[in-house]
Coordinates of C-alpha atoms in Angstrom, one line a residue:
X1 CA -12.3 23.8 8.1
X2 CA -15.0 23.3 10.9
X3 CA -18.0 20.9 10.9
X4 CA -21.5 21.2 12.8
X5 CA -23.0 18.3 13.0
X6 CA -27.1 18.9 13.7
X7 CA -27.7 15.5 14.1
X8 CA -28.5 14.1 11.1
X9 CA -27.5 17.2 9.0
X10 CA -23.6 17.6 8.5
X11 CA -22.3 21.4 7.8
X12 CA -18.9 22.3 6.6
X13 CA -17.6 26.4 7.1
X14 CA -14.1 27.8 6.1
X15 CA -12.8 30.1 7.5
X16 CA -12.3 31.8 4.0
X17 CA -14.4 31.6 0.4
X18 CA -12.6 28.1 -0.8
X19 CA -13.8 27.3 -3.9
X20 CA -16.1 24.2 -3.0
X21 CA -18.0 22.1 -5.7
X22 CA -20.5 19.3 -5.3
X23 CA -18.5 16.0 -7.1
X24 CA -21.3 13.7 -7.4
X25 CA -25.4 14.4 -7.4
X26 CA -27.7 13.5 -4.6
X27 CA -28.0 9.4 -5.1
X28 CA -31.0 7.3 -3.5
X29 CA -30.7 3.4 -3.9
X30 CA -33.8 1.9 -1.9
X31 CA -34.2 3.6 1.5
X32 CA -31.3 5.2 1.5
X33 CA -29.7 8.4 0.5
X34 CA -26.0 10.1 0.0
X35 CA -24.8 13.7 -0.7
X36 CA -20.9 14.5 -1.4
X37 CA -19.2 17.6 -2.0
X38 CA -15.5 18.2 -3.0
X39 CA -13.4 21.4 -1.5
X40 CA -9.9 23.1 -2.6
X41 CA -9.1 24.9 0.6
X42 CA -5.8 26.2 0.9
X43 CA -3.6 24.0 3.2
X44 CA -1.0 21.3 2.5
X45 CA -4.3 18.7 1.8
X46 CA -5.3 19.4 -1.8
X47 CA -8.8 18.1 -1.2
X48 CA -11.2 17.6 1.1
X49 CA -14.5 15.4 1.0
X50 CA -17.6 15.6 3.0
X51 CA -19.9 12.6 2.3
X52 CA -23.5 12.3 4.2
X53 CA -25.5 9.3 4.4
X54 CA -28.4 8.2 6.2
X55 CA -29.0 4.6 6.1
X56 CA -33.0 4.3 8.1
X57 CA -33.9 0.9 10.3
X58 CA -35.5 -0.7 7.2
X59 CA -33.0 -0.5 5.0
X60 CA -30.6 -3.0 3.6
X61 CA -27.7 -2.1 5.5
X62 CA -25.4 -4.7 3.3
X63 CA -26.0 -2.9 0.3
X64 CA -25.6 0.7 2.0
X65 CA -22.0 -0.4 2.8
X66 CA -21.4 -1.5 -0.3
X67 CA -22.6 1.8 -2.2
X68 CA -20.6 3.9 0.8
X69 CA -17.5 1.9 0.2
X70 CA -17.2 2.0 -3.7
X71 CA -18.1 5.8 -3.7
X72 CA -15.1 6.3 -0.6
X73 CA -12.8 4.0 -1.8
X74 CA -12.5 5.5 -5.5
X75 CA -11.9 9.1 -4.3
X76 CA -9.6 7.8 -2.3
X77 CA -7.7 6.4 -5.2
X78 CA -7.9 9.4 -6.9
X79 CA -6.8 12.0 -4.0
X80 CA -4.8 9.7 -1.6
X81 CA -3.7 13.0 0.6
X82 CA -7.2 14.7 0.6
X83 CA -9.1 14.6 4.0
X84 CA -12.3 12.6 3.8
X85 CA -15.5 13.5 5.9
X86 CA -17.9 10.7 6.2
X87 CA -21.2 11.4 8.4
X88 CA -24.5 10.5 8.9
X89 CA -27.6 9.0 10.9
X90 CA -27.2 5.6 10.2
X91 CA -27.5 2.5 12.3
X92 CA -24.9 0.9 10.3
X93 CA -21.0 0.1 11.7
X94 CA -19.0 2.2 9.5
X95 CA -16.3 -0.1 10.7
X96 CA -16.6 -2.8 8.5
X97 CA -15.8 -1.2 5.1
X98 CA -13.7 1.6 6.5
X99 CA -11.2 0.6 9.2
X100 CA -8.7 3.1 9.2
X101 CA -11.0 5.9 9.7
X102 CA -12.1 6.9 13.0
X103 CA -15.2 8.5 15.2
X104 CA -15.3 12.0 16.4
X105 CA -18.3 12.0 17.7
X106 CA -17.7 10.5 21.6
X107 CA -20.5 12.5 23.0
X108 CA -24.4 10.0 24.1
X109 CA -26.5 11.1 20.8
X110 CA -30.0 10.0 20.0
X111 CA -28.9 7.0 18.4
X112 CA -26.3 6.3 15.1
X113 CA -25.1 9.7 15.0
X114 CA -21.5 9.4 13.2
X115 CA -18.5 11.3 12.1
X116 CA -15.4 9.2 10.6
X117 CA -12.4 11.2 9.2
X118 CA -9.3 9.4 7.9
X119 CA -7.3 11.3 10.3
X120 CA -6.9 10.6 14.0
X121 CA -7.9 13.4 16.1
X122 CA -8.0 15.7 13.3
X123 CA -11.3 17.0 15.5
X124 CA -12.3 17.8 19.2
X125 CA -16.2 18.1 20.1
X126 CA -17.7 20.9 21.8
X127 CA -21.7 20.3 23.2
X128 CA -24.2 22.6 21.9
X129 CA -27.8 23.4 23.9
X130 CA -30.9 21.8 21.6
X131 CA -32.1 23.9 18.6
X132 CA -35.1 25.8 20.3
X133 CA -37.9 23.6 21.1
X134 CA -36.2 20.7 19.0
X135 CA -34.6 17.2 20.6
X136 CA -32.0 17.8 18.0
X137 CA -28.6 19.5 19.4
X138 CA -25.7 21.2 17.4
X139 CA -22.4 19.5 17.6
X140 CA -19.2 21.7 16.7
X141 CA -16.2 20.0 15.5
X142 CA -13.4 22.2 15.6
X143 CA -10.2 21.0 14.1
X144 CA -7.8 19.6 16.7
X145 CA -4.6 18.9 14.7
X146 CA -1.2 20.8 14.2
X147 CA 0.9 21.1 10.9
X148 CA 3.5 19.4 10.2
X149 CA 5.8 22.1 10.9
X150 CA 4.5 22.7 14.4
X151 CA 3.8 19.5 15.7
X152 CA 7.7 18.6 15.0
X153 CA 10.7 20.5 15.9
X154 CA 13.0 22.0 13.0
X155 CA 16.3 20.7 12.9
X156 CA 19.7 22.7 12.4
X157 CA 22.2 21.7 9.9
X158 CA 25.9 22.9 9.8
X159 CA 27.7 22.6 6.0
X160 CA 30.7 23.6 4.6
X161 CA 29.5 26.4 1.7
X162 CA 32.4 26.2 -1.0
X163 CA 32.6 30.0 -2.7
X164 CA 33.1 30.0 -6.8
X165 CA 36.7 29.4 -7.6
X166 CA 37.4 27.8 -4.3
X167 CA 38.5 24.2 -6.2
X168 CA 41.2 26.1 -8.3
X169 CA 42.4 27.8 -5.3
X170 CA 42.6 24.8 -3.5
X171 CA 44.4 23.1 -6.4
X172 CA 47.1 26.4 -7.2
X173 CA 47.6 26.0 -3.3
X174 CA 48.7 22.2 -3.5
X175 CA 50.5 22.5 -7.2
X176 CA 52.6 25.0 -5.3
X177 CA 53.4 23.2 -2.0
X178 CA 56.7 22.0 -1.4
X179 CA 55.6 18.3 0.3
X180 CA 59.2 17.5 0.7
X181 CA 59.4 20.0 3.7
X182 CA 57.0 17.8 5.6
X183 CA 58.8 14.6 5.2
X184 CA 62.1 16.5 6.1
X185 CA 60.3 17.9 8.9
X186 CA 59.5 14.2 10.1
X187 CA 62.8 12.5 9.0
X188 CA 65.0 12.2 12.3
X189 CA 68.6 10.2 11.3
X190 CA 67.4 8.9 8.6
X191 CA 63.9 7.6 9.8
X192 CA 60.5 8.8 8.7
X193 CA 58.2 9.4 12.0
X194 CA 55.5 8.3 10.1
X195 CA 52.8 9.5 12.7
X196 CA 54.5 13.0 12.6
X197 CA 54.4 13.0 9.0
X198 CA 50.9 11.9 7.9
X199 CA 49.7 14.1 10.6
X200 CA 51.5 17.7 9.5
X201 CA 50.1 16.8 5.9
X202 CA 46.6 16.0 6.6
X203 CA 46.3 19.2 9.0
X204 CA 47.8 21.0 6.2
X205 CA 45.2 20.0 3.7
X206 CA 42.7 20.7 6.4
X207 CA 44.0 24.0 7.1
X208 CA 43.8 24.7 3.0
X209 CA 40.3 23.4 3.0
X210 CA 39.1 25.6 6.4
X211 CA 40.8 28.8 4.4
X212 CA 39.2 28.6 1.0
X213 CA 35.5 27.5 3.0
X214 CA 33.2 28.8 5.1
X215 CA 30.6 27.5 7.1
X216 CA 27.1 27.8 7.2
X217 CA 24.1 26.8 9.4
X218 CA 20.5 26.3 7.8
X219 CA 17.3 25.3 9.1
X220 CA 15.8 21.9 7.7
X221 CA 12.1 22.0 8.7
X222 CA 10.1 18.8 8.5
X223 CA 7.7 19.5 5.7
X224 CA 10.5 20.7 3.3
X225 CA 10.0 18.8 0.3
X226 CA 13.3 17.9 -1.6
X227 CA 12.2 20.0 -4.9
X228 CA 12.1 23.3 -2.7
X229 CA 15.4 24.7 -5.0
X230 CA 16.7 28.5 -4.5
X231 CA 14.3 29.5 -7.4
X232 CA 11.3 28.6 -5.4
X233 CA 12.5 30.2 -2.1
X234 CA 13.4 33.6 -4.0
X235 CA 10.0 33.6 -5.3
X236 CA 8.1 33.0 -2.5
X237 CA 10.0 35.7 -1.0
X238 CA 8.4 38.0 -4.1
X239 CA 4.9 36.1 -3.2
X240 CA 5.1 38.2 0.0
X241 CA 5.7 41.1 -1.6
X242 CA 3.6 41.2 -4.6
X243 CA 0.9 39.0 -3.5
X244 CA -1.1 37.7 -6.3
X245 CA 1.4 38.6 -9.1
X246 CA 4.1 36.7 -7.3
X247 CA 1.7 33.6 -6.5
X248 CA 1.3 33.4 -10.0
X249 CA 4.6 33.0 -10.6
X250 CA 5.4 30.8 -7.5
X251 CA 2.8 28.1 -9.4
X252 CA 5.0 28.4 -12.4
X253 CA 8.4 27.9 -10.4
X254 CA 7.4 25.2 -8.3
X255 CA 6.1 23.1 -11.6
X256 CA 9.5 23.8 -13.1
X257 CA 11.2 22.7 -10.2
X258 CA 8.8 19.5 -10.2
X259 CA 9.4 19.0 -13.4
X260 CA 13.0 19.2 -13.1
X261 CA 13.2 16.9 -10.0
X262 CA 11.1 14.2 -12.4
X263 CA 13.9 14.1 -14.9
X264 CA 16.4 13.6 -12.3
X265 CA 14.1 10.8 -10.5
X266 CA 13.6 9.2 -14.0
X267 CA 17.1 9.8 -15.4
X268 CA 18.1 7.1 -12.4
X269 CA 16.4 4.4 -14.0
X270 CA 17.9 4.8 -16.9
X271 CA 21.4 5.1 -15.8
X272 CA 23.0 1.9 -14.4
X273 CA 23.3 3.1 -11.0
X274 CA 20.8 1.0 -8.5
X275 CA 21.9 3.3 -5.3
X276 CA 20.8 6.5 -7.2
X277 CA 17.8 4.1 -8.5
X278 CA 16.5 3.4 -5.1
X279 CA 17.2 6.6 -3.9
X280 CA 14.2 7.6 -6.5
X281 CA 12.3 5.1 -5.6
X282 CA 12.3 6.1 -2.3
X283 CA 11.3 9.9 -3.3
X284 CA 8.5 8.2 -4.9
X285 CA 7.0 6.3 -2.6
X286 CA 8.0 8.5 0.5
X287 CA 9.7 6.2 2.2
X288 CA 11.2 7.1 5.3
X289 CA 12.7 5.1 7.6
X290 CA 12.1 4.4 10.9
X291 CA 13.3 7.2 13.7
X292 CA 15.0 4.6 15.8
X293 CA 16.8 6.8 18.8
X294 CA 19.5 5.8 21.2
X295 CA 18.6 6.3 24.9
X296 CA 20.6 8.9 26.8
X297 CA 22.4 6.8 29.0
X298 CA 25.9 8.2 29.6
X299 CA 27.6 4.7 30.3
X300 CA 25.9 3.2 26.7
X301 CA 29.0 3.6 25.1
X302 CA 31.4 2.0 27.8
X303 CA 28.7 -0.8 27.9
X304 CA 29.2 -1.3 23.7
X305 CA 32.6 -1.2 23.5
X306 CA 33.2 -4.0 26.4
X307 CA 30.1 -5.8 24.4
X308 CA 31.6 -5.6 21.0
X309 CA 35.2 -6.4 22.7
X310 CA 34.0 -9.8 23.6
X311 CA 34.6 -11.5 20.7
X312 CA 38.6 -11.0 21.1
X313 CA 39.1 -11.7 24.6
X314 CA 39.0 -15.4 23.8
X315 CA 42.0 -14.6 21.5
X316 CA 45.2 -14.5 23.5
X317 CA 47.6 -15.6 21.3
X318 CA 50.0 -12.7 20.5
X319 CA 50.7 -12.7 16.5
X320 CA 54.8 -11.9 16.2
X321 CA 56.5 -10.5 13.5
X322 CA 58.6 -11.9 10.9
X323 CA 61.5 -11.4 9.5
X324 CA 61.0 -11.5 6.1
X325 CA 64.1 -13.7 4.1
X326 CA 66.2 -12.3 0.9
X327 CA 64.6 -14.5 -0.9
X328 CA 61.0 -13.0 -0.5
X329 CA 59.4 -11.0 -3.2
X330 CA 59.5 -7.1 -2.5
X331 CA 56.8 -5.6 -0.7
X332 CA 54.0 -3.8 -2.4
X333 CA 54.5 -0.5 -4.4
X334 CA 52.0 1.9 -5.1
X335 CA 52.1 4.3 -8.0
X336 CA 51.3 7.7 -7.9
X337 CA 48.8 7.2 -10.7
X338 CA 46.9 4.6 -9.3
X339 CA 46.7 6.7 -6.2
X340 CA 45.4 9.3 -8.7
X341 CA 42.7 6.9 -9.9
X342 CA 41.5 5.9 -6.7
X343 CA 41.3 9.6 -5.3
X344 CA 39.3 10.6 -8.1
X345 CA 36.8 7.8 -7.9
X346 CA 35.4 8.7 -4.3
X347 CA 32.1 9.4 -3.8
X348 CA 31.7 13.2 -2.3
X349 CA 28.2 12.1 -0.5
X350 CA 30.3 9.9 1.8
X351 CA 30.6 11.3 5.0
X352 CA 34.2 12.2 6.5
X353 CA 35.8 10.4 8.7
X354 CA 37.3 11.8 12.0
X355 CA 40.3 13.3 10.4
X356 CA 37.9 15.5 8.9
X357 CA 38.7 15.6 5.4
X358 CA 36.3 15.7 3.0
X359 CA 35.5 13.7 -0.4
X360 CA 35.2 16.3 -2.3
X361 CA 38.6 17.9 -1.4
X362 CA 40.1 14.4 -2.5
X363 CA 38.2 14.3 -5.4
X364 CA 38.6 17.5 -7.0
X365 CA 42.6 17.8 -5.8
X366 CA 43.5 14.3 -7.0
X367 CA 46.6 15.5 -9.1
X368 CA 48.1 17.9 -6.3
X369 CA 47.7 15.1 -3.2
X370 CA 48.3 11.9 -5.4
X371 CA 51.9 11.9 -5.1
X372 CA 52.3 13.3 -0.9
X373 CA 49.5 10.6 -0.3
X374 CA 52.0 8.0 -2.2
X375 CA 54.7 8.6 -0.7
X376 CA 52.7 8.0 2.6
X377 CA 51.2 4.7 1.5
X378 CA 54.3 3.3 0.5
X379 CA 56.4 4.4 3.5
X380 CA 53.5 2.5 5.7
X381 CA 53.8 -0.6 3.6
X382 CA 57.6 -0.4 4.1
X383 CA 57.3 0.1 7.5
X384 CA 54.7 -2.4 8.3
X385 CA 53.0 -0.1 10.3
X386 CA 50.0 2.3 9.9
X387 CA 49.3 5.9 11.4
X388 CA 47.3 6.1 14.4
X389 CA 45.5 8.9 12.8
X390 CA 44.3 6.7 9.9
X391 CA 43.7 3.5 12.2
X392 CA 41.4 6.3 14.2
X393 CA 37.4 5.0 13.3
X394 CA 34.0 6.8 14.9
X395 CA 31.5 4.1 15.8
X396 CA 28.0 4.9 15.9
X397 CA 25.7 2.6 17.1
X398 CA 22.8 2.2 14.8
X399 CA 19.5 0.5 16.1
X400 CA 18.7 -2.5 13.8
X401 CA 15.2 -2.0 15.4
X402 CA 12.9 0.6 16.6
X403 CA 12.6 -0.5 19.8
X404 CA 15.6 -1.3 20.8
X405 CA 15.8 -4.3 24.2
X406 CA 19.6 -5.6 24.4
X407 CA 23.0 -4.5 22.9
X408 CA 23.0 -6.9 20.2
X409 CA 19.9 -4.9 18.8
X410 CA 22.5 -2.0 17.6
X411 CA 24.7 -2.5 14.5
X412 CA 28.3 -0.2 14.9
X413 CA 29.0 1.0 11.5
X414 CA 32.3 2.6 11.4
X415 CA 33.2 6.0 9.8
X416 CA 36.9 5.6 9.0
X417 CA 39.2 8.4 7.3
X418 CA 38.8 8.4 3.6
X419 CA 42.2 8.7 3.0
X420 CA 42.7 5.0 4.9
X421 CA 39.4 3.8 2.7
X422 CA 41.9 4.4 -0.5
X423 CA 44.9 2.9 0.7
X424 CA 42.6 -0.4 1.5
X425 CA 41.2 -0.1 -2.2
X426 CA 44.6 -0.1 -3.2
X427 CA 46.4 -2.4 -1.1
X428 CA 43.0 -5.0 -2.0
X429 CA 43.8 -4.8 -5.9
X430 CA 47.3 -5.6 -5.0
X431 CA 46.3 -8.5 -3.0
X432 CA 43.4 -9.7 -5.8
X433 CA 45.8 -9.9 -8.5
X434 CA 48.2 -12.9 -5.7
X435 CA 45.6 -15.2 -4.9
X436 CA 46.1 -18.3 -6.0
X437 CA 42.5 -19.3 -7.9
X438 CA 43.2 -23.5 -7.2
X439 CA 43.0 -22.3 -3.2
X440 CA 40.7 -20.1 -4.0
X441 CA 37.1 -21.9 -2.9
X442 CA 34.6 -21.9 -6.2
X443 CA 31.5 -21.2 -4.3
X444 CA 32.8 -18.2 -2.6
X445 CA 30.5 -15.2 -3.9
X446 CA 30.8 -12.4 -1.6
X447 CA 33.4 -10.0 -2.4
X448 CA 34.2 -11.1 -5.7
X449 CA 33.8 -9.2 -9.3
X450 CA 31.1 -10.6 -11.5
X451 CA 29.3 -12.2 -8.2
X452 CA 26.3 -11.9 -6.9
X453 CA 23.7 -13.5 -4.8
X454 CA 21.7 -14.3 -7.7
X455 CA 24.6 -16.4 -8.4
X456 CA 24.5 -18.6 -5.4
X457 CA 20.9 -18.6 -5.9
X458 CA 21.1 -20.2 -9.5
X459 CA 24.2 -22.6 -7.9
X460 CA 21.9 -24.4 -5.0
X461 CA 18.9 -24.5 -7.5
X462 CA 20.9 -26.0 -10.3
X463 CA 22.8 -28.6 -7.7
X464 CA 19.7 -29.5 -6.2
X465 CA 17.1 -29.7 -9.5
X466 CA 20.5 -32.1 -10.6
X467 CA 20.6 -34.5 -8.2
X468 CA 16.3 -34.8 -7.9
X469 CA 16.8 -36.0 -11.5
X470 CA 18.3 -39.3 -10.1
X471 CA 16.1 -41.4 -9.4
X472 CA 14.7 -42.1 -5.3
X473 CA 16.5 -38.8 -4.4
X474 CA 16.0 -36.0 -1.9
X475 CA 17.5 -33.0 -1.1
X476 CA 17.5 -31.1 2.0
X477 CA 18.9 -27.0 2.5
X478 CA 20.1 -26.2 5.8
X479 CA 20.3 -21.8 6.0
X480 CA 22.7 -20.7 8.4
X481 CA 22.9 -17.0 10.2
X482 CA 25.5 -16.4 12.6
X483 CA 25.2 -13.6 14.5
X484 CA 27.8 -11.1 14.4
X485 CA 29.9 -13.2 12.5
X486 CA 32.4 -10.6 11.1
X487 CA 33.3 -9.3 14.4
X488 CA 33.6 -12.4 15.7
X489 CA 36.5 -13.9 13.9
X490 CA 39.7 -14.2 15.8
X491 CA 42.1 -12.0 13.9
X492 CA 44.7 -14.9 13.7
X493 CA 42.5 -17.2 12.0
X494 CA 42.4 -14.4 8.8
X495 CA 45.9 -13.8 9.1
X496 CA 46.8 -17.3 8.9
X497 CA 44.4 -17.8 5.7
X498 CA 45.2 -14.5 3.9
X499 CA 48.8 -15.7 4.3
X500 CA 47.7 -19.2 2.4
X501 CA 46.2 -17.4 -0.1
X502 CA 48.7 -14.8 -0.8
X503 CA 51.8 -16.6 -2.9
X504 CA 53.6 -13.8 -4.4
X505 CA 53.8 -10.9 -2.3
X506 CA 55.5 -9.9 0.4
X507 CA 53.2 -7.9 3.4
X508 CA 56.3 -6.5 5.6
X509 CA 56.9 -8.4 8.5
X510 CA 54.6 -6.3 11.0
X511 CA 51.4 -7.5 8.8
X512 CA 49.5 -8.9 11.9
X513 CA 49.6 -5.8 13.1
X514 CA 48.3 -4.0 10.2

C-alpha cells in the first residue's frame, strides 16, 4: 500500500481493489477533528489502519492526545499485527502517547506535518513539485520494507525420511542377527577387545539403519508457521492451479490445520508433561530465542578446550586402581530387561550423539538390541573400563548471551552417544538403591526423586519463620553462585565421596577411570 501525503490530507492507494471500510465516523471534540479507515489487503498483515488528525494552534492539545491514544491503543488490542497509519497537521508531539511508532516524514514541511507508522522504515519519501499555484506539495511514501522471506535467508535442513514398514524391517533384521559372531570376532585368547566389539555392533546397527533410510534435504523458510502440514502444501499447490476454487479450499485446510494444532497446544496442558507444556506456551506467545552466533575464529575451539581444561590442571594426583579383595560384593549386573526398559523409554527428539545412532532406532528396536547392548554393558563393568567410542562427546559452545565478550560467556553442553546415556541411567539406579541414607545429607535436593526447588524453598522459609518466633531473633540468608562449579570439581574429590556413599557394591577396580 502507498501513501500521498498533501500536507494536511493523507491518501492511501493499493495497488489492487482491497476491500477497504471506514471503522469509525468522522469525530470532532472541540477544535479538533479525526477520520479512520480500516483495510484487508492481501499480505501477511491482516489489517491495516490509516487514522488522520488535525489538532489547530488553539486547541487543547492534552485532550487531543488523549482521544488519539484511546482510539490507537484499542485497535491495537484488537489487531496487534495490523499496520497502523497515523497522520496529520498537528502541532502536537505524537511522541508522548505513542513511543514505539516512528516518523516518515524527514523532509522541512510548512510546519507539524506527520506520518507515524508502527513499523520502522516500513516507508521512504520521495519530494513532489507544489500542487499548481498552491504552497501545498505532494509527498509520496512508497513502502520501503522486505518480507519476511526476503529480507532473511532460507535455511537447508538434512533428515533421515523413514519409508512405511521400515521399523519391522529393521526389527526382522536384528531378530535374525547372530550377535554372537561379533563377540567371537573380538574375543582373542579368551579376552573380549571391548573397543573392537562395541564398535563392529554399533556400525552394524548403523549400517541396518543407513539401508532401510534415506535421506532427504528440505527447505525451512523463515516465515513457515509450524501448522503448514502436507494438507496445506498440496492445496496450495491446487490454489495455483484452480485459482479461486482452490483458495477456497486452501481457507478451509489451513483452519483444519489450525484447529488441529490448537488441540495439540491445549492437549499439553492437560497432560502432565511441563516440557511439551512450555513448548505450547512458547507457540503461543512466539517466543523465539535470541540468535546468539559464534564468531568465525578458527582457533575458538583450541582457545575453549585449554579454557575449559583449567579446572583439572590443578589436579595432579593420579587415581590408581584397586584390587578388589574376595571378600567384596560382586560387581554390578545388568539385565537384559532392564536394558529393555531403559531403551524403550528414550526420547526420539533427542539429538544423536557422534556415533550417530538415532533414538528412534533404540526405541522402536528395544527387544532385538537389549540383549547385544547387555552383554556390552556388563562386559565394561567387568572390565572396569569403557569404549572410546562411547566416552566420545561433541561439545558445542552455546552463548549464554547475545553478545558474547570472554569465554566464560559460552556454556559447552555435550552431545554424548545415546547408547552411553542408557548405560549411565542404569548404572545410576544401581548406585541409588547403595547409598547409605544416614550419610546421605537431608538437605540435598538436586538429583533426587520427589525434590524439587520448591522444596528448598519451603525448608529455608520454614527454618527461618521458626527461629524469628523466638524472641530478639534475626535471621540472615547468604545466596551463593559459583561459577562453573560442575566442571570445576577435581575428579578425585567425587571419587573419594561416591566411594563413602556407596556400601554394598563393588565398581571394578578401574572405577577412577570410568
Amino acid at each position: 500500500m502507498r501513501l500521498t501525503a498533501v500536507m494536511p490530507i493523507l491518501c492511501a492507494f493499493a495497488e489492487s481493489a482491497s476491500p477497504c471500510t471506514k471503522w469509525a465516523p468522522p469525530w470532532i471534540v472541540g477544535p479538533y477533528a479525526q477520520e479512520g479507515q480500516r483495510c484487508s489487503p492481501v499480505s501477511k498483515r491482516s489489517h491495516s489502519f490509516q487514522t488522520t488528525d488535525y489538532v489547530p494552534p488553539q486547541a487543547t492539545a492534552k485532550d487531543a492526545l488523549r482521544e488519539l491514544h484511546d482510539s490507537v491503543n484499542s485497535l491495537q488490542n484488537k489487531h496487534p499485527e495490523a499496520l497502523y497509519v497515523v497522520a496529520g497537521d498537528n502541532h502536537v508531539n505524537l511522541k508522548d502517547i505513542l513511543p514505539m511508532f516512528h516518523q516518515h516524514v524527514n523532509i522541512a514541511t510548512r510546519g507539524g506535518n506527520k506520518v507515524f507508522t508502527n513499523r520502522r522504515g516500513a516507508y521512504r519519501e520521495a519530494l513532489r513539485p507544489h500542487l499548481g499555484a498552491s504552497d501545498h506539495i505532494s509527498l509520496p511514501l512508497a513502502p520501503a520494507y522486505c518480507p519476511v522471506s526476503r529480507s532473511q535467508k532460507m535455511d537447508t535442513k538434512t533428515i533421515t525420511v523413514w519409508p512405511d514398514g521400515a521399523v519391522p524391517m529393521l526389527q526382522d533384521c536384528f531378530e535374525t542377527t547372530d550377535w554372537q559372531i561379533f563377540r567371537e570376532a573380538a574375543t582373542s585368547e579368551s579376552s573380549v577387545d571391548l573397543e573392537e566389539y562395541t564398535s563392529t555392533v554399533l556400525g552394524y546397527i548403523r549400517k541396518c539403519m543407513e539401508d532401510v533410510t534415506t535421506s532427504k534435504t528440505i527447505t525451512i523458510w523463515p516465515n513457515q508457521k509450524p501448522w503448514l502440514n502436507a494438507e496445506v502444501r498440496s492445496l496450495l499447490r491446487n490454489r495455483d492451479a484452480a485459482f479461486r476454487d482452490a483458495r477456497r479450499d486452501l481457507m478451509a485446510g489451513i483452519k483444519r490445520a489450525k484447529a488441529s494444532y490448537a488441540l495439540k497446544i491445549q492437549g499439553h496442558f492437560n497432560s502432565n508433561d511441563p516440557k511439551s507444556m512450555w513448548r505450547g506456551i512458547r507457540c503461543i506467545t512466539d517466543y523465539k530465542k535470541s540468535d546468539a552466533q559464534c564468531p568465525e575464529d578458527p582457533a575458538l575451539p583450541d582457545t575453549l578446550i585449554a579454557f575449559f581444561a583449567c579446572f583439572e590442571a590443578s589436579n595432579t594426583t593420579t587415581p590408581s586402581r584397586l584390587t578388589p579383595s574376595p571378600d567384596e560384593p560382586p560387581v554390578i549386573t545388568i539385565t537384559t530387561a532392564e536394558v529393555r526398559r531403559t531403551l524403550q523409554g528414550v526420547n526420539p527428539r533427542k539429538a544423536p550423539g557422534p556415533d550417530g545412532i538415532l533414538c528412534r532406532i533404540l526405541k522402536d528396536c528395544a527387544d532385538q538390541l537389549s540383549e547385544v547392548l547387555a552383554d556390552i554393558f556388563n562386559t565394561s563393568l567387568s572390565q572396569a573400563r569403557v569404549p572410546s567410542c562411547l566416552k566420545t562427546s561433541t561439545i558445542i559452545p552455546v552463548p549464554k548471551t547475545t553478545a558474547v565478550s570472554s569465554l566464560n560467556d559460552y556454556r559447552p553442553v555435550a552431545l554424548t552417544p545415546v547408547t552411553m546415556q542408557c548405560f549411565e541411567r542404569l548404572v545410576m539406579e544401581h548406585l541409588k538403591q547403595t547409598i547409605d541414607v544416614e550419610k546421605e545429607d537431608s538437605h540435598q535436593y538436586a538429583y533426587r526423586r520427589n525434590r524439587s526447588t520448591a522444596d528448598a524453598i519451603a525448608a529455608v522459609t520454614h527454618q527461618a519463620l521458626s527461629h524469628l518466633e523466638n524472641k530478639d531473633s534475626y535471621v540472615r540468608l547468604l545466596f551463593l553462585d559459583f561459577s562453573s562449579a560442575f566442571i570445576s570439581a577435581e575428579t578425585g574429590v567425587q571419587v573419594g565421596r561416591t566411594r563413602n556413599l556407596l556400601i554394598s557394591v563393588q565398581l571394578g577396580p578401574g572405577f577412577p577411570h570410568l
